[in-house]
Amino acid sequence: MWEGLLNSIRQMGVFMICAQALIYFKPKGSYEKYLKLLVSAMILVQLLSPVAALLSGKGGQSLEERIAYYTNSFEQGMGAGALEEYRMEQIRQHLLTSQISAQLEEWDWQSRQEESLSAEADSALAPQAETVPGQESGEEGEIRIQIDPVTIGTSQEGQ
């Protein structure tokens, strides 16, 4: 295979050198565009001949049989790829679900711990009910708050 590719490249190189020499030594300027068109067409034929030989196959298979073979192998590869993608998606979903479950359990444990700590803190910080004489425990009494008067004024030390 590699030898055939190397031969094709060699032939194209020699042809291009000869074609450029022919274009350079042309008899008149008016034939230049026709000569370039002819050389371009010949180069395209030389480029396509190895591709056609590759597609035609070595075992005498027709082009349709080779295309069917490549199509079949392509579809099998796509099927295997789709199956592998499905398996990877299932693994990803399982991992994601387990991570979410672990995170929820951790948050639940933390919230329970915080609730117990806050309950202990509330009971420790709750003011102890003082019984006022004449008031039984459980009865609400009147609470009086006295605020001393505040005066606002400017100091006159500097005057």
Short mmCIF file of C-alpha atoms in Angstrom, two decimals, residues 1-12 50 54 58:
data_model
loop_
_atom_site.label_atom_id
_atom_site.label_comp_id
_atom_site.label_asym_id
_atom_site.label_seq_id
_atom_site.Cartn_x
_atom_site.Cartn_y
_atom_site.Cartn_z
CA MET A 1 0.00 0.00 0.00
CA TRP A 2 2.74 2.45 0.99
CA GLU A 3 4.77 1.59 -2.08
CA GLY A 4 1.84 2.37 -4.37
CA LEU A 5 1.31 5.68 -2.59
CA LEU A 6 4.98 6.57 -2.94
CA ASN A 7 4.93 5.67 -6.66
CA SER A 8 1.89 7.87 -7.19
CA ILE A 9 3.55 10.81 -5.43
CA ARG A 10 6.71 10.29 -7.47
CA GLN A 11 4.75 10.22 -10.74
CA MET A 12 2.83 13.38 -9.83
CA PRO A 50 -4.89 6.10 -6.53
CA LEU A 54 -8.10 1.98 -3.36
CA LYS A 58 -7.56 -5.83 -4.82
#
